[in-house]
Amino acid sequence: MTKRNRMKVLYNKQILPDYYKLGISWKDSPDIEPGQFVMLRLTGRIDPLLRRPFGIYKILGQGIEILYRVVGKGTRLMTDLKSGGTVDVLGPLGNNFPVDKHYKEIIMVAGGIGIVPFYTLVEKLKVKGSRSRLLFGGRGKDDLPGLEDFKKLGIDISISTDDGSVGKKGFVTKLLKKELSKNGDYVIYACGSKGMLKEVARITDEADAPCYVSLDQAMACGIGACLGCAIKVRGARLEVRGKDLKNIPEKYETSNLKPQTSNFYKMVCKDGPVFDAKEIAWEEI
Amino acid sequence: MGRNIKKSQRVKVSESQSKKQLQQDLSVNIAGIELKNPVMTASGTFGYGEEFAPYLDLNRLGAVAVKGLSLKPRQGNPPPRIVETAAGMLNSIGLQNVGVEVFVEKKLPFLKKFDTKVIVNFFGDSIDEYCEVAKALDAAEGIAGLEMNISCPNKQEGWLEFGTNPEMTYRVISAVRKSTKLPLIVKLSPNVTDITLIAKAAADAGADALSLINTLSGMAVDANTRRPKLGNIIGGLSGPAIKPVALKMVWQVFKAVKLPLIGIGGIMTAEDAIEFMLVGASAIQVGTANFIDPQASIKISDGIGDYFKKNKIKSVKEIVGSLRV
Ligand SMILES: Cc1cc2nc3c(=O)[nH]c(=O)nc-3n(C[C@H](O)[C@H](O)[C@H](O)COP(=O)(O)OP(=O)(O)OC[C@H]3O[C@@H](n4cnc5c(N)ncnc54)[C@H](O)[C@@H]3O)c2cc1C
Ligand SMILES: Cc1cc2nc3c(=O)[nH]c(=O)nc-3n(C[C@H](O)[C@H](O)[C@H](O)COP(=O)(O)O)c2cc1C
Ligand code: FES
């Protein structure tokens, strides 16, 4: 059940020059699935006007932890939050990474702040006994937020940075290419910039490997009402590698028209933020 | 909550509602539509109602105006569709909607379960399309009234917006008037030189009420990338930034025509709503505020009640257009 509530700030601490962790008290928090997000508002403020979407990084005993990167007005104001203050939270919202099907190995590809959905995912998968491997890329050593947390989880981690300050020099997608050259029973989960995700989708498609991506789009409502966070997906008849995508736009549920063959829009907040990479019309993004 | 609400529950809600109303009568009649309070949700900001049902009791709303419908489904504009601006937001959704057929079959049944009025916003890109949508809605059960969005380009006449030209406004409304017996609210565009000319044309053509304003045309640019921030380049501005413009236009139209008015534009609080009533609005719509607080509409309704109590106002009628000038 989705909730909206005013919640207490437990802590707000800087972990890297551009990254903060915000702990929020959430008594009787609902079940949260890996990949879900909340819409956050600074209590009482109408400037910035709209709520901002943030993934749920960690589930605490009686709350959640947000990991955020300072990019603009809203996130800059968030850095002033103090323990004891409040924020307005709407959530949890959206779908989640599919964890029902069992794969021997899970390969997570994260770019910078794209690390967020993976902490709860690893925790969940550990219970299920899958081996997980993190490919983590950033611009430099200060762009790998949460790396210490993942080290503690004891999973395999490979790092790349654009400037070569840590790990391999280059894009994280280069690491992925190498991984996929080995055969195996794996699934790829990715979160990061659209450019990175597009490349991940291309590589995994070539390797015919299952891949899910978590997308980021500007949002206003977060609940599927404003139709603001649209993303182009492929129509039903565009079968990809023999698999029917079952992408049927709402209008054809009732009419006896033929299923639509052209691409159409889905909403990142409600139909996503996690999508099968084959579903996205990458050429239009 | 709300979902599968039983008839008995529904009656209960409206009884407690009416008890409240014994002290503070917030009811108002617009174009023959009896509203329990003057607060509606604005088209495009409240989906088809069902999206918001988990967050507030729809029974407490005067009316729900649904996302604008066209004859056939529309897929809308390329993203990005949303960008925040100073005290407001621009949207270029592009009137994406499920079309009249799916609305009537799939969306309307849910809304009908609630003790609130359903106002169906609609548009077309030709006079024929406007009329066909109006006819299709006229045939459906459970619709209290239509809200006609005339901020839409006319395909047959150089893509000029219907609502920016008095003559075109007159023609499209008179044609729609003949296509439906439902109360007809016409929603005016603020992107005109003299809104009173359009309002008069709408009144002459047979509109039962006017709602105003729709979004103000605008754009946003990214200086670093040198690109427009919206996929469609231009969009519509809404939110607190447009309230002064909206107040002025309601005031102008209030003085120019006799029709009941519904005030829209940047209403975030009950005080904002009262301001619109003072300049001539008999009811108001809450738009962008729904995104910031999903319960904004019912908080505003409660706040209007408190204001009435504090100022010993007995009915909506008493305050409408009572601006001291
Ligand atoms: C489902 C989802 C989950 C997210 N999870 C997280 C998270 O866990 N941690 C986190 O730090 N961020 C996350 N984001 C991104 C976050 O919402 C934006 O960074 C935030 O809204 C920016 O607000 P602002 O007021 O600081 O920036 P603004 O003043 O709005 O914008 C400043 C700059 O940031 C850019 N920007 C604005 N919004 C976004 C956006 N949504 N994505 C990328 N760039 C943007 C603008 O183009 C502009 O250049 C998520 C976004 C989505 C859609
Ligand atoms: C995302 C969005 C979608 C909208 N869609 C419609 C629409 O389909 N039809 C319409 O008549 N108005 C539409 N509007 C305009 C609103 O109903 C309202 O007139 C406008 O936003 C001003 O009110 P506000 O400042 O309270 O938001 C839309 C507004 C927004 C923000
Ligand atoms: S943010 Fe409103 S529909 Fe997704």
mmCIF file of N, CA and C and ligand atoms in Angstrom, chain A residues 220 225-228, chain B residues 41-46 65-69 81-82 89-97 121-123 147-151 187-188 211-216 236-243 246 263-268 285-291, ligand 2:
data_model
loop_
_atom_site.group_PDB
_atom_site.id
_atom_site.type_symbol
_atom_site.label_atom_id
_atom_site.label_comp_id
_atom_site.label_asym_id
_atom_site.label_seq_id
_atom_site.Cartn_x
_atom_site.Cartn_y
_atom_site.Cartn_z
ATOM 1 N N ALA A 220 6.306 14.693 -12.608
ATOM 2 C CA ALA A 220 5.544 15.674 -11.848
ATOM 3 C C ALA A 220 4.735 14.976 -10.760
ATOM 4 N N ALA A 225 -0.598 9.923 -13.346
ATOM 5 C CA ALA A 225 -1.736 10.781 -13.645
ATOM 6 C C ALA A 225 -1.443 11.887 -14.647
ATOM 7 N N CYS A 226 -0.236 12.444 -14.612
ATOM 8 C CA CYS A 226 0.025 13.622 -15.455
ATOM 9 C C CYS A 226 0.516 13.255 -16.850
ATOM 10 N N LEU A 227 0.966 12.030 -17.035
ATOM 11 C CA LEU A 227 1.504 11.554 -18.316
ATOM 12 C C LEU A 227 2.771 12.320 -18.715
ATOM 13 N N GLY A 228 3.499 12.776 -17.719
ATOM 14 C CA GLY A 228 4.693 13.580 -17.973
ATOM 15 C C GLY A 228 5.956 12.774 -18.211
ATOM 16 N N THR B 41 -11.173 19.066 -9.464
ATOM 17 C CA THR B 41 -9.786 18.862 -9.879
ATOM 18 C C THR B 41 -9.690 19.207 -11.357
ATOM 19 N N ALA B 42 -8.574 19.791 -11.764
ATOM 20 C CA ALA B 42 -8.440 20.301 -13.130
ATOM 21 C C ALA B 42 -8.026 19.201 -14.101
ATOM 22 N N SER B 43 -8.539 19.293 -15.288
ATOM 23 C CA SER B 43 -8.250 18.302 -16.327
ATOM 24 C C SER B 43 -6.748 18.157 -16.571
ATOM 25 N N GLY B 44 -6.317 16.920 -16.685
ATOM 26 C CA GLY B 44 -4.919 16.627 -17.003
ATOM 27 C C GLY B 44 -4.018 16.542 -15.791
ATOM 28 N N THR B 45 -4.541 16.952 -14.638
ATOM 29 C CA THR B 45 -3.717 16.919 -13.425
ATOM 30 C C THR B 45 -4.233 15.873 -12.440
ATOM 31 N N PHE B 46 -5.269 15.151 -12.839
ATOM 32 C CA PHE B 46 -5.903 14.203 -11.927
ATOM 33 C C PHE B 46 -6.230 12.904 -12.649
ATOM 34 N N ALA B 65 -12.688 16.714 -12.959
ATOM 35 C CA ALA B 65 -12.610 16.926 -14.414
ATOM 36 C C ALA B 65 -11.513 16.011 -14.935
ATOM 37 N N VAL B 66 -11.869 15.128 -15.855
ATOM 38 C CA VAL B 66 -10.906 14.114 -16.299
ATOM 39 C C VAL B 66 -10.002 14.638 -17.411
ATOM 40 N N LYS B 67 -8.934 13.902 -17.656
ATOM 41 C CA LYS B 67 -7.998 14.228 -18.730
ATOM 42 C C LYS B 67 -8.743 14.402 -20.049
ATOM 43 N N GLY B 68 -8.365 15.404 -20.821
ATOM 44 C CA GLY B 68 -9.048 15.723 -22.070
ATOM 45 C C GLY B 68 -9.128 14.551 -23.041
ATOM 46 N N LEU B 69 -10.328 14.311 -23.571
ATOM 47 C CA LEU B 69 -10.533 13.174 -24.471
ATOM 48 C C LEU B 69 -10.735 13.627 -25.908
ATOM 49 N N ARG B 81 8.626 15.914 -21.317
ATOM 50 C CA ARG B 81 7.326 16.568 -21.370
ATOM 51 C C ARG B 81 7.097 17.520 -20.201
ATOM 52 N N ILE B 82 8.001 17.496 -19.242
ATOM 53 C CA ILE B 82 7.806 18.260 -18.006
ATOM 54 C C ILE B 82 9.083 19.014 -17.694
ATOM 55 N N MET B 89 5.454 25.182 -13.673
ATOM 56 C CA MET B 89 5.983 24.099 -14.496
ATOM 57 C C MET B 89 5.444 24.241 -15.915
ATOM 58 N N LEU B 90 6.252 23.763 -16.864
ATOM 59 C CA LEU B 90 5.794 23.711 -18.246
ATOM 60 C C LEU B 90 5.499 22.264 -18.569
ATOM 61 N N ASN B 91 4.394 22.018 -19.287
ATOM 62 C CA ASN B 91 4.164 20.657 -19.761
ATOM 63 C C ASN B 91 3.881 20.675 -21.252
ATOM 64 N N SER B 92 4.331 19.619 -21.905
ATOM 65 C CA SER B 92 3.980 19.443 -23.326
ATOM 66 C C SER B 92 3.550 17.995 -23.503
ATOM 67 N N ILE B 93 2.511 17.608 -22.744
ATOM 68 C CA ILE B 93 1.995 16.244 -22.803
ATOM 69 C C ILE B 93 1.481 15.951 -24.213
ATOM 70 N N GLY B 94 0.876 16.966 -24.821
ATOM 71 C CA GLY B 94 0.369 16.771 -26.177
ATOM 72 C C GLY B 94 -0.973 16.060 -26.189
ATOM 73 N N LEU B 95 -1.741 16.283 -25.117
ATOM 74 C CA LEU B 95 -3.106 15.756 -25.053
ATOM 75 C C LEU B 95 -3.204 14.240 -25.244
ATOM 76 N N GLN B 96 -2.182 13.512 -24.779
ATOM 77 C CA GLN B 96 -2.260 12.048 -24.774
ATOM 78 C C GLN B 96 -3.511 11.617 -24.014
ATOM 79 N N ASN B 97 -4.283 10.722 -24.603
ATOM 80 C CA ASN B 97 -5.460 10.210 -23.901
ATOM 81 C C ASN B 97 -5.931 8.913 -24.518
ATOM 82 N N ASN B 121 -13.682 16.519 -19.788
ATOM 83 C CA ASN B 121 -12.990 17.474 -20.635
ATOM 84 C C ASN B 121 -12.765 16.825 -21.991
ATOM 85 N N PHE B 122 -12.944 17.565 -23.069
ATOM 86 C CA PHE B 122 -12.734 16.977 -24.397
ATOM 87 C C PHE B 122 -12.268 18.022 -25.396
ATOM 88 N N PHE B 123 -11.787 17.536 -26.516
ATOM 89 C CA PHE B 123 -11.288 18.432 -27.571
ATOM 90 C C PHE B 123 -11.333 17.713 -28.912
ATOM 91 N N GLU B 147 -16.712 19.632 -20.341
ATOM 92 C CA GLU B 147 -15.850 20.810 -20.364
ATOM 93 C C GLU B 147 -15.094 20.780 -21.680
ATOM 94 N N MET B 148 -15.349 21.782 -22.483
ATOM 95 C CA MET B 148 -14.817 21.799 -23.848
ATOM 96 C C MET B 148 -13.533 22.618 -23.868
ATOM 97 N N ASN B 149 -12.434 21.944 -24.204
ATOM 98 C CA ASN B 149 -11.135 22.625 -24.277
ATOM 99 C C ASN B 149 -10.992 23.213 -25.681
ATOM 100 N N ILE B 150 -11.015 24.537 -25.774
ATOM 101 C CA ILE B 150 -10.922 25.144 -27.113
ATOM 102 C C ILE B 150 -9.515 25.665 -27.416
ATOM 103 N N SER B 151 -8.537 25.270 -26.567
ATOM 104 C CA SER B 151 -7.136 25.646 -26.841
ATOM 105 C C SER B 151 -6.507 24.599 -27.748
ATOM 106 N N LYS B 187 -13.837 25.894 -21.754
ATOM 107 C CA LYS B 187 -12.589 26.263 -21.074
ATOM 108 C C LYS B 187 -11.767 27.186 -21.964
ATOM 109 N N LEU B 188 -11.519 28.380 -21.459
ATOM 110 C CA LEU B 188 -10.892 29.419 -22.286
ATOM 111 C C LEU B 188 -9.371 29.381 -22.212
ATOM 112 N N SER B 211 -14.855 28.064 -17.965
ATOM 113 C CA SER B 211 -13.773 27.807 -17.012
ATOM 114 C C SER B 211 -12.515 28.462 -17.568
ATOM 115 N N LEU B 212 -11.729 29.053 -16.680
ATOM 116 C CA LEU B 212 -10.521 29.739 -17.108
ATOM 117 C C LEU B 212 -9.566 29.910 -15.929
ATOM 118 N N ILE B 213 -8.254 29.730 -16.212
ATOM 119 C CA ILE B 213 -7.633 29.667 -17.531
ATOM 120 C C ILE B 213 -6.950 28.310 -17.761
ATOM 121 N N ASN B 214 -6.750 28.021 -19.052
ATOM 122 C CA ASN B 214 -5.898 26.908 -19.428
ATOM 123 C C ASN B 214 -4.448 27.377 -19.260
ATOM 124 N N THR B 215 -3.491 26.571 -19.632
ATOM 125 C CA THR B 215 -2.086 26.953 -19.420
ATOM 126 C C THR B 215 -1.668 28.089 -20.353
ATOM 127 N N LEU B 216 -0.691 28.864 -19.881
ATOM 128 C CA LEU B 216 -0.114 29.946 -20.686
ATOM 129 C C LEU B 216 0.994 29.362 -21.547
ATOM 130 N N GLY B 236 2.941 24.401 -21.994
ATOM 131 C CA GLY B 236 1.971 25.222 -21.276
ATOM 132 C C GLY B 236 2.401 25.422 -19.831
ATOM 133 N N LEU B 237 2.370 26.676 -19.407
ATOM 134 C CA LEU B 237 2.805 27.029 -18.045
ATOM 135 C C LEU B 237 1.634 26.937 -17.079
ATOM 136 N N SER B 238 1.881 26.339 -15.928
ATOM 137 C CA SER B 238 0.859 26.248 -14.888
ATOM 138 C C SER B 238 1.511 26.446 -13.533
ATOM 139 N N GLY B 239 0.685 26.471 -12.490
ATOM 140 C CA GLY B 239 1.218 26.628 -11.140
ATOM 141 C C GLY B 239 1.139 28.061 -10.634
ATOM 142 N N PRO B 240 1.666 28.310 -9.410
ATOM 143 C CA PRO B 240 1.542 29.623 -8.771
ATOM 144 C C PRO B 240 1.939 30.794 -9.677
ATOM 145 N N ALA B 241 2.878 30.576 -10.587
ATOM 146 C CA ALA B 241 3.339 31.655 -11.465
ATOM 147 C C ALA B 241 2.207 32.288 -12.264
ATOM 148 N N ILE B 242 1.167 31.521 -12.583
ATOM 149 C CA ILE B 242 0.127 32.064 -13.477
ATOM 150 C C ILE B 242 -1.082 32.629 -12.722
ATOM 151 N N LYS B 243 -1.066 32.553 -11.391
ATOM 152 C CA LYS B 243 -2.254 32.978 -10.645
ATOM 153 C C LYS B 243 -2.658 34.432 -10.907
ATOM 154 N N ALA B 246 -4.430 34.659 -14.189
ATOM 155 C CA ALA B 246 -5.736 33.992 -14.131
ATOM 156 C C ALA B 246 -6.753 34.849 -13.373
ATOM 157 N N GLY B 263 -12.892 29.277 -11.788
ATOM 158 C CA GLY B 263 -11.549 29.876 -11.784
ATOM 159 C C GLY B 263 -10.465 28.811 -11.688
ATOM 160 N N ILE B 264 -9.445 28.933 -12.537
ATOM 161 C CA ILE B 264 -8.332 27.967 -12.544
ATOM 162 C C ILE B 264 -7.020 28.723 -12.764
ATOM 163 N N GLY B 265 -5.991 28.304 -12.058
ATOM 164 C CA GLY B 265 -4.665 28.857 -12.321
ATOM 165 C C GLY B 265 -3.876 29.083 -11.052
ATOM 166 N N GLY B 266 -3.007 28.157 -10.742
ATOM 167 C CA GLY B 266 -2.087 28.329 -9.617
ATOM 168 C C GLY B 266 -2.724 28.267 -8.246
ATOM 169 N N ILE B 267 -3.881 27.655 -8.140
ATOM 170 C CA ILE B 267 -4.528 27.563 -6.825
ATOM 171 C C ILE B 267 -3.850 26.479 -5.993
ATOM 172 N N MET B 268 -3.223 26.911 -4.894
ATOM 173 C CA MET B 268 -2.495 25.992 -4.019
ATOM 174 C C MET B 268 -3.175 25.896 -2.649
ATOM 175 N N GLN B 285 -10.940 25.182 -9.836
ATOM 176 C CA GLN B 285 -10.287 23.903 -10.108
ATOM 177 C C GLN B 285 -8.855 23.937 -9.593
ATOM 178 N N VAL B 286 -8.453 22.798 -9.034
ATOM 179 C CA VAL B 286 -7.101 22.634 -8.515
ATOM 180 C C VAL B 286 -6.321 21.783 -9.516
ATOM 181 N N GLY B 287 -5.204 22.306 -10.015
ATOM 182 C CA GLY B 287 -4.432 21.597 -11.034
ATOM 183 C C GLY B 287 -3.092 21.122 -10.519
ATOM 184 N N THR B 288 -2.064 21.881 -10.847
ATOM 185 C CA THR B 288 -0.690 21.527 -10.498
ATOM 186 C C THR B 288 -0.528 21.168 -9.016
ATOM 187 N N ALA B 289 -1.312 21.801 -8.145
ATOM 188 C CA ALA B 289 -1.203 21.536 -6.707
ATOM 189 C C ALA B 289 -1.417 20.055 -6.375
ATOM 190 N N ASN B 290 -2.184 19.333 -7.201
ATOM 191 C CA ASN B 290 -2.390 17.897 -6.967
ATOM 192 C C ASN B 290 -1.075 17.117 -6.985
ATOM 193 N N PHE B 291 -0.127 17.594 -7.775
ATOM 194 C CA PHE B 291 1.160 16.896 -7.881
ATOM 195 C C PHE B 291 1.998 17.113 -6.624
HETATM 196 C C1 LIG C 2 0.274 18.061 -16.950
HETATM 197 C C2 LIG C 2 -0.929 18.886 -17.322
HETATM 198 C C3 LIG C 2 -1.868 18.381 -18.240
HETATM 199 C C4 LIG C 2 -2.982 19.128 -18.601
HETATM 200 N N1 LIG C 2 -3.905 18.608 -19.480
HETATM 201 C C5 LIG C 2 -5.031 19.315 -19.796
HETATM 202 C C6 LIG C 2 -6.028 18.764 -20.647
HETATM 203 O O1 LIG C 2 -5.936 17.624 -21.124
HETATM 204 N N2 LIG C 2 -7.109 19.532 -20.962
HETATM 205 C C7 LIG C 2 -7.276 20.790 -20.452
HETATM 206 O O2 LIG C 2 -8.281 21.433 -20.728
HETATM 207 N N3 LIG C 2 -6.356 21.315 -19.601
HETATM 208 C C8 LIG C 2 -5.236 20.622 -19.278
HETATM 209 N N4 LIG C 2 -4.305 21.160 -18.404
HETATM 210 C C9 LIG C 2 -4.522 22.512 -17.863
HETATM 211 C C10 LIG C 2 -5.098 22.469 -16.440
HETATM 212 O O3 LIG C 2 -6.355 21.838 -16.395
HETATM 213 C C11 LIG C 2 -5.198 23.881 -15.846
HETATM 214 O O4 LIG C 2 -6.061 24.648 -16.663
HETATM 215 C C12 LIG C 2 -3.860 24.581 -15.769
HETATM 216 O O5 LIG C 2 -2.853 23.691 -15.374
HETATM 217 C C13 LIG C 2 -3.860 25.778 -14.821
HETATM 218 O O6 LIG C 2 -4.149 25.388 -13.490
HETATM 219 P P1 LIG C 2 -3.023 25.111 -12.357
HETATM 220 O O7 LIG C 2 -2.099 26.289 -12.368
HETATM 221 O O8 LIG C 2 -3.779 24.940 -11.094
HETATM 222 O O9 LIG C 2 -2.328 23.869 -12.786
HETATM 223 C C14 LIG C 2 -3.171 20.425 -18.038
HETATM 224 C C15 LIG C 2 -2.232 20.916 -17.117
HETATM 225 C C16 LIG C 2 -1.125 20.170 -16.749
HETATM 226 C C17 LIG C 2 -0.152 20.736 -15.754
#
